[in-house]
């Protein structure tokens, strides 16, 4: 699965647009994490407890978005973005983009890249 933040995938042609896909999670911190992070906040700097939560959240929403795209038959997601919000002590993280079917541009054709030419030359698995 190809996931890009651009509207196109260099070296590939978009053959079909399957629509918007997303992954969403809402997380809460436990009392221990909140207390420890609160103490660290007094001195300033990074809050590793919250960094870990956000990092894990982003991975989870990406996984969910990719799964939704694959269920629709996509092999790529373009224009992928993250969105975050906080609701009291909860944090929401969303990944979204457009599910598409892309085809590599073969070598020698306009727009081909070394990567796409290599993929185009590889026969599909039997």
CSV table of N, CA, C and O in Angstrom, one decimal:
chain,number,residue,atom,x,y,z
A,1,UNK,N,0.9,-1.2,0.0
A,1,UNK,CA,0.0,0.0,0.0
A,1,UNK,C,0.9,1.2,0.0
A,1,UNK,O,1.8,1.4,0.8
A,2,UNK,N,0.6,2.1,-0.9
A,2,UNK,CA,1.4,3.4,-1.0
A,2,UNK,C,0.5,4.4,-0.3
A,2,UNK,O,-0.7,4.6,-0.6
A,3,UNK,N,1.1,5.2,0.6
A,3,UNK,CA,0.4,6.3,1.3
A,3,UNK,C,1.3,7.5,1.1
A,3,UNK,O,2.5,7.5,1.5
A,4,UNK,N,0.7,8.6,0.5
A,4,UNK,CA,1.5,9.8,0.3
A,4,UNK,C,0.6,11.0,0.7
A,4,UNK,O,-0.6,11.0,0.7
A,5,UNK,N,1.3,12.1,1.1
A,5,UNK,CA,0.6,13.3,1.4
A,5,UNK,C,0.3,14.2,0.2
A,5,UNK,O,-0.4,15.2,0.3
A,6,UNK,N,0.9,13.8,-0.9
A,6,UNK,CA,0.7,14.6,-2.2
A,6,UNK,C,-0.6,14.1,-2.9
A,6,UNK,O,-1.2,13.1,-2.5
A,7,UNK,N,-1.0,14.9,-3.9
A,7,UNK,CA,-2.2,14.5,-4.6
A,7,UNK,C,-2.0,13.5,-5.7
A,7,UNK,O,-3.0,13.0,-6.3
A,8,UNK,N,-0.7,13.2,-6.0
A,8,UNK,CA,-0.4,12.2,-7.0
A,8,UNK,C,0.8,11.4,-6.5
A,8,UNK,O,1.5,11.8,-5.5
A,9,UNK,N,1.0,10.2,-7.0
A,9,UNK,CA,2.2,9.4,-6.7
A,9,UNK,C,3.1,9.5,-7.9
A,9,UNK,O,2.8,9.1,-9.0
A,10,UNK,N,4.3,10.1,-7.7
A,10,UNK,CA,5.3,10.2,-8.8
A,10,UNK,C,5.5,8.8,-9.4
A,10,UNK,O,5.8,7.8,-8.8
A,11,UNK,N,5.4,8.8,-10.8
A,11,UNK,CA,5.7,7.6,-11.5
A,11,UNK,C,4.5,6.6,-11.6
A,11,UNK,O,4.6,5.5,-12.1
A,12,UNK,N,3.3,7.1,-11.1
A,12,UNK,CA,2.1,6.2,-11.2
A,12,UNK,C,1.0,7.0,-11.7
A,12,UNK,O,0.9,8.3,-11.6
A,13,UNK,N,0.1,6.3,-12.4
A,13,UNK,CA,-1.2,7.0,-12.9
A,13,UNK,C,-2.3,6.5,-12.0
A,13,UNK,O,-2.4,5.4,-11.7
A,14,UNK,N,-3.2,7.5,-11.6
A,14,UNK,CA,-4.4,7.1,-10.9
A,14,UNK,C,-5.4,6.6,-11.9
A,14,UNK,O,-5.8,7.3,-12.8
A,15,UNK,N,-5.8,5.4,-11.7
A,15,UNK,CA,-6.8,4.7,-12.6
A,15,UNK,C,-8.2,4.8,-12.1
A,15,UNK,O,-9.1,4.8,-12.9
A,16,UNK,N,-8.4,4.9,-10.7
A,16,UNK,CA,-9.7,5.0,-10.2
A,16,UNK,C,-9.6,5.7,-8.8
A,16,UNK,O,-8.7,5.5,-8.1
A,17,UNK,N,-10.6,6.5,-8.5
A,17,UNK,CA,-10.7,7.2,-7.2
A,17,UNK,C,-11.9,6.5,-6.5
A,17,UNK,O,-13.0,6.4,-7.0
A,18,UNK,N,-11.6,5.9,-5.3
A,18,UNK,CA,-12.6,5.1,-4.6
A,18,UNK,C,-13.2,5.9,-3.4
A,18,UNK,O,-14.1,5.4,-2.8
A,19,UNK,N,-12.8,7.1,-3.2
A,19,UNK,CA,-13.4,7.9,-2.1
A,19,UNK,C,-12.5,8.1,-0.9
A,19,UNK,O,-11.4,7.5,-0.8
A,20,UNK,N,-13.1,8.9,0.0
A,20,UNK,CA,-12.3,9.2,1.3
A,20,UNK,C,-12.3,8.0,2.2
A,20,UNK,O,-13.3,7.3,2.3
A,21,UNK,N,-11.2,7.8,2.8
A,21,UNK,CA,-11.0,6.8,3.9
A,21,UNK,C,-10.4,7.5,5.1
A,21,UNK,O,-9.7,8.5,5.0
A,22,UNK,N,-10.6,6.9,6.3
A,22,UNK,CA,-10.1,7.5,7.5
A,22,UNK,C,-9.9,6.4,8.5
A,22,UNK,O,-10.5,5.3,8.5
A,23,UNK,N,-9.1,6.8,9.5
A,23,UNK,CA,-8.9,6.0,10.7
A,23,UNK,C,-9.0,7.0,11.9
A,23,UNK,O,-8.5,8.1,11.8
A,24,UNK,N,-9.6,6.6,12.9
A,24,UNK,CA,-9.9,7.5,14.1
A,24,UNK,C,-9.7,6.7,15.4
A,24,UNK,O,-10.0,5.5,15.5
A,25,UNK,N,-9.1,7.4,16.4
A,25,UNK,CA,-9.0,6.9,17.7
A,25,UNK,C,-9.2,8.1,18.7
A,25,UNK,O,-8.8,9.2,18.4
A,26,UNK,N,-9.7,7.8,19.8
A,26,UNK,CA,-9.8,8.7,20.9
A,26,UNK,C,-9.2,8.0,22.1
A,26,UNK,O,-9.5,6.9,22.5
A,27,UNK,N,-8.2,8.7,22.7
A,27,UNK,CA,-7.4,8.1,23.8
A,27,UNK,C,-7.5,8.9,25.1
A,27,UNK,O,-7.7,10.1,25.0
A,28,UNK,N,-7.4,8.3,26.2
A,28,UNK,CA,-7.3,8.9,27.5
A,28,UNK,C,-6.1,8.5,28.1
A,28,UNK,O,-5.6,7.4,27.9
A,29,UNK,N,-5.5,9.4,28.9
A,29,UNK,CA,-4.3,9.0,29.7
A,29,UNK,C,-4.8,8.5,31.0
A,29,UNK,O,-5.8,8.8,31.5
A,30,UNK,N,-3.9,7.6,31.6
A,30,UNK,CA,-4.3,7.2,32.9
A,30,UNK,C,-3.8,8.2,34.0
A,30,UNK,O,-3.0,9.1,33.7
A,31,UNK,N,-4.2,8.0,35.2
A,31,UNK,CA,-3.9,9.0,36.3
A,31,UNK,C,-2.4,9.1,36.5
A,31,UNK,O,-1.9,10.2,36.7
A,32,UNK,N,-1.7,8.0,36.4
A,32,UNK,CA,-0.3,8.0,36.6
A,32,UNK,C,0.5,8.8,35.6
A,32,UNK,O,1.3,9.6,35.9
A,33,UNK,N,0.1,8.6,34.3
A,33,UNK,CA,0.7,9.3,33.2
A,33,UNK,C,0.4,10.8,33.3
A,33,UNK,O,1.3,11.6,33.2
A,34,UNK,N,-0.8,11.1,33.7
A,34,UNK,CA,-1.2,12.5,33.8
A,34,UNK,C,-0.5,13.2,34.9
A,34,UNK,O,0.0,14.3,34.8
A,35,UNK,N,-0.3,12.5,36.0
A,35,UNK,CA,0.4,13.1,37.2
A,35,UNK,C,1.9,13.3,36.9
A,35,UNK,O,2.4,14.4,37.1
A,36,UNK,N,2.5,12.3,36.3
A,36,UNK,CA,3.9,12.4,36.0
A,36,UNK,C,4.1,13.5,34.9
A,36,UNK,O,5.0,14.3,35.1
A,37,UNK,N,3.3,13.5,33.9
A,37,UNK,CA,3.4,14.6,32.9
A,37,UNK,C,3.2,15.9,33.5
A,37,UNK,O,3.9,16.9,33.1
A,38,UNK,N,2.2,16.0,34.4
A,38,UNK,CA,2.0,17.3,35.1
A,38,UNK,C,3.2,17.8,35.8
A,38,UNK,O,3.5,19.0,35.8
A,39,UNK,N,3.9,16.9,36.5
A,39,UNK,CA,5.1,17.3,37.2
A,39,UNK,C,6.2,17.7,36.3
A,39,UNK,O,6.9,18.7,36.5
A,40,UNK,N,6.3,17.0,35.1
A,40,UNK,CA,7.4,17.4,34.1
A,40,UNK,C,7.0,18.7,33.5
A,40,UNK,O,7.9,19.5,33.1
A,41,UNK,N,5.7,19.0,33.3
A,41,UNK,CA,5.3,20.3,32.7
A,41,UNK,C,5.8,21.5,33.5
A,41,UNK,O,6.0,22.6,32.9
A,42,UNK,N,5.9,21.3,34.8
A,42,UNK,CA,6.4,22.5,35.6
A,42,UNK,C,7.7,23.0,35.2
A,42,UNK,O,8.0,24.2,35.1
A,43,UNK,N,8.6,22.0,34.8
A,43,UNK,CA,10.0,22.4,34.4
A,43,UNK,C,10.1,22.7,32.9
A,43,UNK,O,11.1,23.1,32.4
A,44,UNK,N,9.0,22.4,32.1
A,44,UNK,CA,9.0,22.6,30.7
A,44,UNK,C,9.7,21.5,30.0
A,44,UNK,O,10.2,20.5,30.6
A,45,UNK,N,9.7,21.5,28.7
A,45,UNK,CA,10.3,20.5,27.8
A,45,UNK,C,9.3,19.4,27.4
A,45,UNK,O,8.1,19.6,27.6
A,46,UNK,N,9.8,18.4,26.8
A,46,UNK,CA,8.9,17.3,26.2
A,46,UNK,C,8.3,16.5,27.3
A,46,UNK,O,8.9,16.3,28.4
A,47,UNK,N,7.1,16.0,27.0
A,47,UNK,CA,6.4,15.1,28.0
A,47,UNK,C,6.3,13.7,27.3
A,47,UNK,O,5.5,13.4,26.5
A,48,UNK,N,7.3,12.9,27.7
A,48,UNK,CA,7.4,11.6,27.0
A,48,UNK,C,6.2,10.7,27.1
A,48,UNK,O,5.9,10.0,26.2
A,49,UNK,N,5.5,10.8,28.2
A,49,UNK,CA,4.3,10.1,28.4
A,49,UNK,C,3.2,10.4,27.3
A,49,UNK,O,2.6,9.5,26.7
A,50,UNK,N,3.1,11.7,27.0
A,50,UNK,CA,2.1,12.1,26.0
A,50,UNK,C,2.6,11.9,24.6
A,50,UNK,O,1.9,11.6,23.7
A,51,UNK,N,4.0,12.0,24.4
A,51,UNK,CA,4.6,11.8,23.1
A,51,UNK,C,4.3,10.3,22.7
A,51,UNK,O,3.9,10.0,21.6
A,52,UNK,N,4.5,9.4,23.7
A,52,UNK,CA,4.2,8.0,23.4
A,52,UNK,C,2.8,7.7,23.0
A,52,UNK,O,2.5,7.0,22.0
A,53,UNK,N,1.8,8.4,23.7
A,53,UNK,CA,0.4,8.2,23.4
A,53,UNK,C,0.1,8.7,22.0
A,53,UNK,O,-0.6,8.0,21.2
A,54,UNK,N,0.6,9.9,21.6
A,54,UNK,CA,0.4,10.4,20.3
A,54,UNK,C,1.0,9.6,19.2
A,54,UNK,O,0.4,9.4,18.1
A,55,UNK,N,2.3,9.1,19.4
A,55,UNK,CA,3.0,8.3,18.4
A,55,UNK,C,2.2,7.0,18.2
A,55,UNK,O,1.9,6.6,17.0
A,56,UNK,N,1.7,6.3,19.3
A,56,UNK,CA,0.9,5.1,19.1
A,56,UNK,C,-0.4,5.4,18.4
A,56,UNK,O,-0.9,4.6,17.6
A,57,UNK,N,-1.0,6.5,18.8
A,57,UNK,CA,-2.3,6.9,18.1
A,57,UNK,C,-2.1,7.1,16.6
A,57,UNK,O,-3.0,6.6,15.9
A,58,UNK,N,-1.1,7.8,16.2
A,58,UNK,CA,-0.9,8.0,14.8
A,58,UNK,C,-0.7,6.7,14.0
A,58,UNK,O,-1.2,6.5,13.0
A,59,UNK,N,0.1,5.7,14.6
A,59,UNK,CA,0.3,4.4,14.0
A,59,UNK,C,-1.1,3.7,13.9
A,59,UNK,O,-1.3,3.0,12.9
A,60,UNK,N,-1.9,3.7,14.9
A,60,UNK,CA,-3.1,3.0,14.9
A,60,UNK,C,-4.1,3.6,13.9
A,60,UNK,O,-4.7,2.9,13.1
A,61,UNK,N,-4.2,4.9,13.8
A,61,UNK,CA,-5.1,5.5,12.8
A,61,UNK,C,-4.6,5.3,11.4
A,61,UNK,O,-5.5,5.1,10.5
A,62,UNK,N,-3.3,5.3,11.2
A,62,UNK,CA,-2.8,4.9,9.8
A,62,UNK,C,-3.2,3.5,9.5
A,62,UNK,O,-3.6,3.2,8.4
A,63,UNK,N,-3.0,2.6,10.4
A,63,UNK,CA,-3.4,1.2,10.2
A,63,UNK,C,-4.9,1.0,9.8
A,63,UNK,O,-5.2,0.4,8.9
A,64,UNK,N,-5.7,1.7,10.6
A,64,UNK,CA,-7.1,1.7,10.3
A,64,UNK,C,-7.5,2.3,8.9
A,64,UNK,O,-8.3,1.8,8.2
A,65,UNK,N,-6.9,3.4,8.6
A,65,UNK,CA,-7.1,4.1,7.3
A,65,UNK,C,-6.7,3.1,6.2
A,65,UNK,O,-7.5,3.0,5.2
A,66,UNK,N,-5.5,2.5,6.3
A,66,UNK,CA,-5.0,1.6,5.2
A,66,UNK,C,-6.0,0.4,5.1
A,66,UNK,O,-6.3,0.0,4.0
A,67,UNK,N,-6.4,-0.1,6.2
A,67,UNK,CA,-7.3,-1.3,6.2
A,67,UNK,C,-8.6,-0.9,5.5
A,67,UNK,O,-9.1,-1.7,4.7
A,68,UNK,N,-9.2,0.3,5.7
A,68,UNK,CA,-10.4,0.7,5.0
A,68,UNK,C,-10.1,0.9,3.5
A,68,UNK,O,-11.0,0.5,2.7
A,69,UNK,N,-9.0,1.4,3.2
A,69,UNK,CA,-8.6,1.6,1.8
A,69,UNK,C,-8.5,0.2,1.1
A,69,UNK,O,-9.0,0.0,0.0
A,70,UNK,N,-7.9,-0.7,1.7
A,70,UNK,CA,-7.7,-2.1,1.2
A,70,UNK,C,-9.1,-2.8,1.0
A,70,UNK,O,-9.3,-3.4,0.0
A,71,UNK,N,-10.0,-2.5,2.0
A,71,UNK,CA,-11.3,-3.1,1.9
A,71,UNK,C,-12.1,-2.6,0.7
A,71,UNK,O,-12.9,-3.3,0.1
A,72,UNK,N,-11.8,-1.4,0.3
A,72,UNK,CA,-12.4,-0.8,-0.9
A,72,UNK,C,-11.7,-1.2,-2.2
A,72,UNK,O,-12.2,-0.9,-3.3
A,73,UNK,N,-10.6,-1.9,-2.1
A,73,UNK,CA,-9.9,-2.3,-3.3
A,73,UNK,C,-8.8,-1.4,-3.7
A,73,UNK,O,-8.2,-1.6,-4.8
A,74,UNK,N,-8.4,-0.4,-2.9
A,74,UNK,CA,-7.4,0.5,-3.2
A,74,UNK,C,-6.0,-0.1,-3.0
A,74,UNK,O,-5.8,-1.0,-2.2
A,75,UNK,N,-5.0,0.4,-3.8
A,75,UNK,CA,-3.6,0.1,-3.5
A,75,UNK,C,-2.8,1.3,-3.2
A,75,UNK,O,-1.6,1.2,-3.0
A,76,UNK,N,-3.5,2.4,-3.0
A,76,UNK,CA,-2.8,3.7,-2.5
A,76,UNK,C,-3.8,4.6,-1.9
A,76,UNK,O,-5.0,4.5,-2.1
A,77,UNK,N,-3.2,5.5,-1.1
A,77,UNK,CA,-4.0,6.6,-0.5
A,77,UNK,C,-3.2,7.9,-0.8
A,77,UNK,O,-2.0,8.0,-0.5
A,78,UNK,N,-3.9,8.8,-1.4
A,78,UNK,CA,-3.3,10.1,-1.7
A,78,UNK,C,-3.9,11.2,-0.8
A,78,UNK,O,-4.9,11.0,-0.3
A,79,UNK,N,-3.2,12.3,-0.7
A,79,UNK,CA,-3.6,13.5,0.0
A,79,UNK,C,-3.9,13.1,1.5
A,79,UNK,O,-4.8,13.6,2.1
A,80,UNK,N,-3.1,12.2,2.1
A,80,UNK,CA,-3.2,11.8,3.4
A,80,UNK,C,-2.9,13.0,4.4
A,80,UNK,O,-1.9,13.7,4.2
A,81,UNK,N,-3.7,13.1,5.4
A,81,UNK,CA,-3.5,14.1,6.4
A,81,UNK,C,-3.8,13.6,7.8
A,81,UNK,O,-4.5,12.6,7.9
A,82,UNK,N,-3.2,14.2,8.8
A,82,UNK,CA,-3.6,13.9,10.2
A,82,UNK,C,-4.4,15.1,10.7
A,82,UNK,O,-4.1,16.2,10.4
A,83,UNK,N,-5.3,14.8,11.6
A,83,UNK,CA,-6.0,15.9,12.3
A,83,UNK,C,-6.1,15.4,13.8
A,83,UNK,O,-6.3,14.3,14.1
A,84,UNK,N,-5.9,16.4,14.7
A,84,UNK,CA,-5.9,16.1,16.1
A,84,UNK,C,-6.8,17.1,16.8
A,84,UNK,O,-7.0,18.2,16.3
A,85,UNK,N,-7.4,16.7,17.9
A,85,UNK,CA,-8.2,17.5,18.7
A,85,UNK,C,-8.2,17.0,20.2
A,85,UNK,O,-7.8,15.9,20.4
A,86,UNK,N,-8.5,17.8,21.1
A,86,UNK,CA,-8.6,17.4,22.5
A,86,UNK,C,-10.0,17.7,23.0
A,86,UNK,O,-10.6,18.7,22.7
A,87,UNK,N,-10.5,16.7,23.7
A,87,UNK,CA,-11.8,16.8,24.4
A,87,UNK,C,-11.6,16.6,25.8
A,87,UNK,O,-11.5,15.4,26.3
A,88,UNK,N,-11.5,17.6,26.6
A,88,UNK,CA,-11.2,17.5,28.0
A,88,UNK,C,-9.9,16.8,28.2
A,88,UNK,O,-8.9,17.2,27.7
A,89,UNK,N,-10.0,15.6,28.9
A,89,UNK,CA,-8.7,14.8,29.1
A,89,UNK,C,-8.5,13.8,28.0
A,89,UNK,O,-7.6,13.0,28.2
A,90,UNK,N,-9.3,13.8,27.0
A,90,UNK,CA,-9.1,12.9,25.9
A,90,UNK,C,-8.5,13.5,24.7
A,90,UNK,O,-8.6,14.7,24.4
A,91,UNK,N,-7.7,12.7,23.9
A,91,UNK,CA,-7.2,13.2,22.7
A,91,UNK,C,-7.7,12.4,21.5
A,91,UNK,O,-7.8,11.2,21.6
A,92,UNK,N,-8.1,13.1,20.5
A,92,UNK,CA,-8.6,12.5,19.2
A,92,UNK,C,-7.5,12.6,18.2
A,92,UNK,O,-7.0,13.7,18.0
A,93,UNK,N,-7.3,11.5,17.4
A,93,UNK,CA,-6.3,11.6,16.3
A,93,UNK,C,-7.1,10.9,15.1
A,93,UNK,O,-7.6,9.8,15.3
A,94,UNK,N,-7.0,11.5,14.0
A,94,UNK,CA,-7.6,11.0,12.8
A,94,UNK,C,-6.6,11.1,11.6
A,94,UNK,O,-5.9,12.1,11.5
A,95,UNK,N,-6.6,10.1,10.8
A,95,UNK,CA,-5.8,10.1,9.6
A,95,UNK,C,-6.8,9.9,8.5
A,95,UNK,O,-7.7,9.1,8.6
A,96,UNK,N,-6.7,10.7,7.4
A,96,UNK,CA,-7.7,10.6,6.3
A,96,UNK,C,-7.0,10.9,5.0
A,96,UNK,O,-6.0,11.6,5.0
A,97,UNK,N,-7.6,10.4,3.9
A,97,UNK,CA,-7.1,10.7,2.6
A,97,UNK,C,-8.0,10.1,1.6
A,97,UNK,O,-9.2,9.7,1.9
A,98,UNK,N,-7.6,10.0,0.4
A,98,UNK,CA,-8.4,9.5,-0.7
A,98,UNK,C,-7.9,8.2,-1.2
A,98,UNK,O,-6.7,8.1,-1.6
A,99,UNK,N,-8.7,7.2,-1.2
A,99,UNK,CA,-8.3,5.8,-1.6
A,99,UNK,C,-8.4,5.8,-3.1
A,99,UNK,O,-9.3,6.3,-3.8
A,100,UNK,N,-7.3,5.3,-3.7
A,100,UNK,CA,-7.2,5.2,-5.2
A,100,UNK,C,-6.6,3.9,-5.7
A,100,UNK,O,-6.0,3.2,-4.9
A,101,UNK,N,-6.7,3.7,-6.9
A,101,UNK,CA,-6.0,2.6,-7.6
A,101,UNK,C,-5.0,3.2,-8.5
A,101,UNK,O,-5.4,4.0,-9.3
A,102,UNK,N,-3.7,2.9,-8.3
A,102,UNK,CA,-2.7,3.4,-9.1
A,102,UNK,C,-2.0,2.3,-9.9
A,102,UNK,O,-2.0,1.2,-9.5
A,103,UNK,N,-1.4,2.8,-11.0
A,103,UNK,CA,-0.7,1.8,-11.9
A,103,UNK,C,0.7,2.4,-12.2
A,103,UNK,O,0.7,3.6,-12.6
A,104,UNK,N,1.8,1.7,-12.1
A,104,UNK,CA,3.1,2.2,-12.4
A,104,UNK,C,3.2,2.6,-13.8
A,104,UNK,O,2.7,1.9,-14.7
A,105,UNK,N,3.9,3.7,-14.1
A,105,UNK,CA,4.2,4.1,-15.5
A,105,UNK,C,5.5,3.4,-15.9
A,105,UNK,O,6.5,3.5,-15.3
A,106,UNK,N,5.4,2.6,-17.0
A,106,UNK,CA,6.6,1.8,-17.5
A,106,UNK,C,7.7,2.8,-17.9
A,106,UNK,O,7.5,3.9,-18.3
A,107,UNK,N,8.9,2.2,-17.9
A,107,UNK,CA,10.1,2.9,-18.4
A,107,UNK,C,9.9,3.4,-19.9
A,107,UNK,O,9.2,2.7,-20.7
A,108,UNK,N,10.4,4.6,-20.1
A,108,UNK,CA,10.3,5.1,-21.5
A,108,UNK,C,9.1,6.0,-21.7
A,108,UNK,O,9.0,6.7,-22.7
A,109,UNK,N,8.1,5.9,-20.8
A,109,UNK,CA,6.9,6.7,-21.0
A,109,UNK,C,7.0,8.0,-20.1
A,109,UNK,O,7.7,8.0,-19.1
A,110,UNK,N,6.4,9.1,-20.6
A,110,UNK,CA,6.5,10.3,-19.8
A,110,UNK,C,6.0,10.1,-18.4
A,110,UNK,O,4.9,9.5,-18.2
A,111,UNK,N,6.7,10.6,-17.4
A,111,UNK,CA,6.3,10.5,-16.0
A,111,UNK,C,6.9,9.3,-15.3
A,111,UNK,O,6.7,9.2,-14.1
A,112,UNK,N,7.5,8.4,-16.0
A,112,UNK,CA,8.1,7.2,-15.4
A,112,UNK,C,9.2,7.6,-14.5
A,112,UNK,O,10.0,8.6,-14.7
A,113,UNK,N,9.4,6.9,-13.4
A,113,UNK,CA,10.5,7.1,-12.5
A,113,UNK,C,11.3,5.7,-12.4
A,113,UNK,O,10.7,4.7,-12.8
A,114,UNK,N,12.5,5.7,-11.9
A,114,UNK,CA,13.2,4.4,-11.8
A,114,UNK,C,12.4,3.4,-11.0
A,114,UNK,O,12.4,2.2,-11.3
A,115,UNK,N,11.8,3.9,-9.9
A,115,UNK,CA,11.0,3.0,-9.0
A,115,UNK,C,9.8,2.5,-9.8
A,115,UNK,O,9.6,1.3,-9.8
A,116,UNK,N,9.1,3.3,-10.4
A,116,UNK,CA,7.8,2.9,-11.1
A,116,UNK,C,8.2,1.9,-12.3
A,116,UNK,O,7.5,1.0,-12.5
A,117,UNK,N,9.3,2.3,-13.0
A,117,UNK,CA,9.7,1.4,-14.1
A,117,UNK,C,10.1,0.0,-13.6
A,117,UNK,O,9.7,-1.0,-14.2
A,118,UNK,N,10.7,-0.1,-12.5
A,118,UNK,CA,11.1,-1.4,-11.9
A,118,UNK,C,9.8,-2.1,-11.5
A,118,UNK,O,9.7,-3.4,-11.7
A,119,UNK,N,8.9,-1.5,-10.9
A,119,UNK,CA,7.6,-2.1,-10.5
A,119,UNK,C,6.8,-2.6,-11.7
A,119,UNK,O,6.3,-3.7,-11.7
A,120,UNK,N,6.8,-1.7,-12.7
A,120,UNK,CA,6.0,-2.0,-13.9
A,120,UNK,C,6.6,-3.2,-14.6
A,120,UNK,O,5.9,-4.0,-15.3
A,121,UNK,N,8.0,-3.4,-14.6
A,121,UNK,CA,8.6,-4.5,-15.3
A,121,UNK,C,8.5,-5.8,-14.5
A,121,UNK,O,8.8,-6.9,-15.1
A,122,UNK,N,8.2,-5.8,-13.2
A,122,UNK,CA,8.0,-7.0,-12.4
A,122,UNK,C,6.7,-7.6,-12.7
A,122,UNK,O,5.7,-7.0,-12.5
A,123,UNK,N,6.7,-8.9,-13.1
A,123,UNK,CA,5.4,-9.5,-13.3
A,123,UNK,C,4.6,-9.7,-12.0
A,123,UNK,O,5.2,-9.9,-10.9
A,124,UNK,N,3.3,-9.6,-12.0
A,124,UNK,CA,2.5,-9.8,-10.8
A,124,UNK,C,2.6,-11.2,-10.3
A,124,UNK,O,2.8,-12.1,-11.1
A,125,UNK,N,2.5,-11.4,-9.0
A,125,UNK,CA,2.6,-12.8,-8.4
A,125,UNK,C,1.5,-13.7,-8.9
A,125,UNK,O,0.3,-13.2,-9.1
A,126,UNK,N,1.8,-14.9,-9.1
A,126,UNK,CA,0.8,-15.9,-9.7
A,126,UNK,C,-0.1,-16.4,-8.6
A,126,UNK,O,0.1,-16.4,-7.5
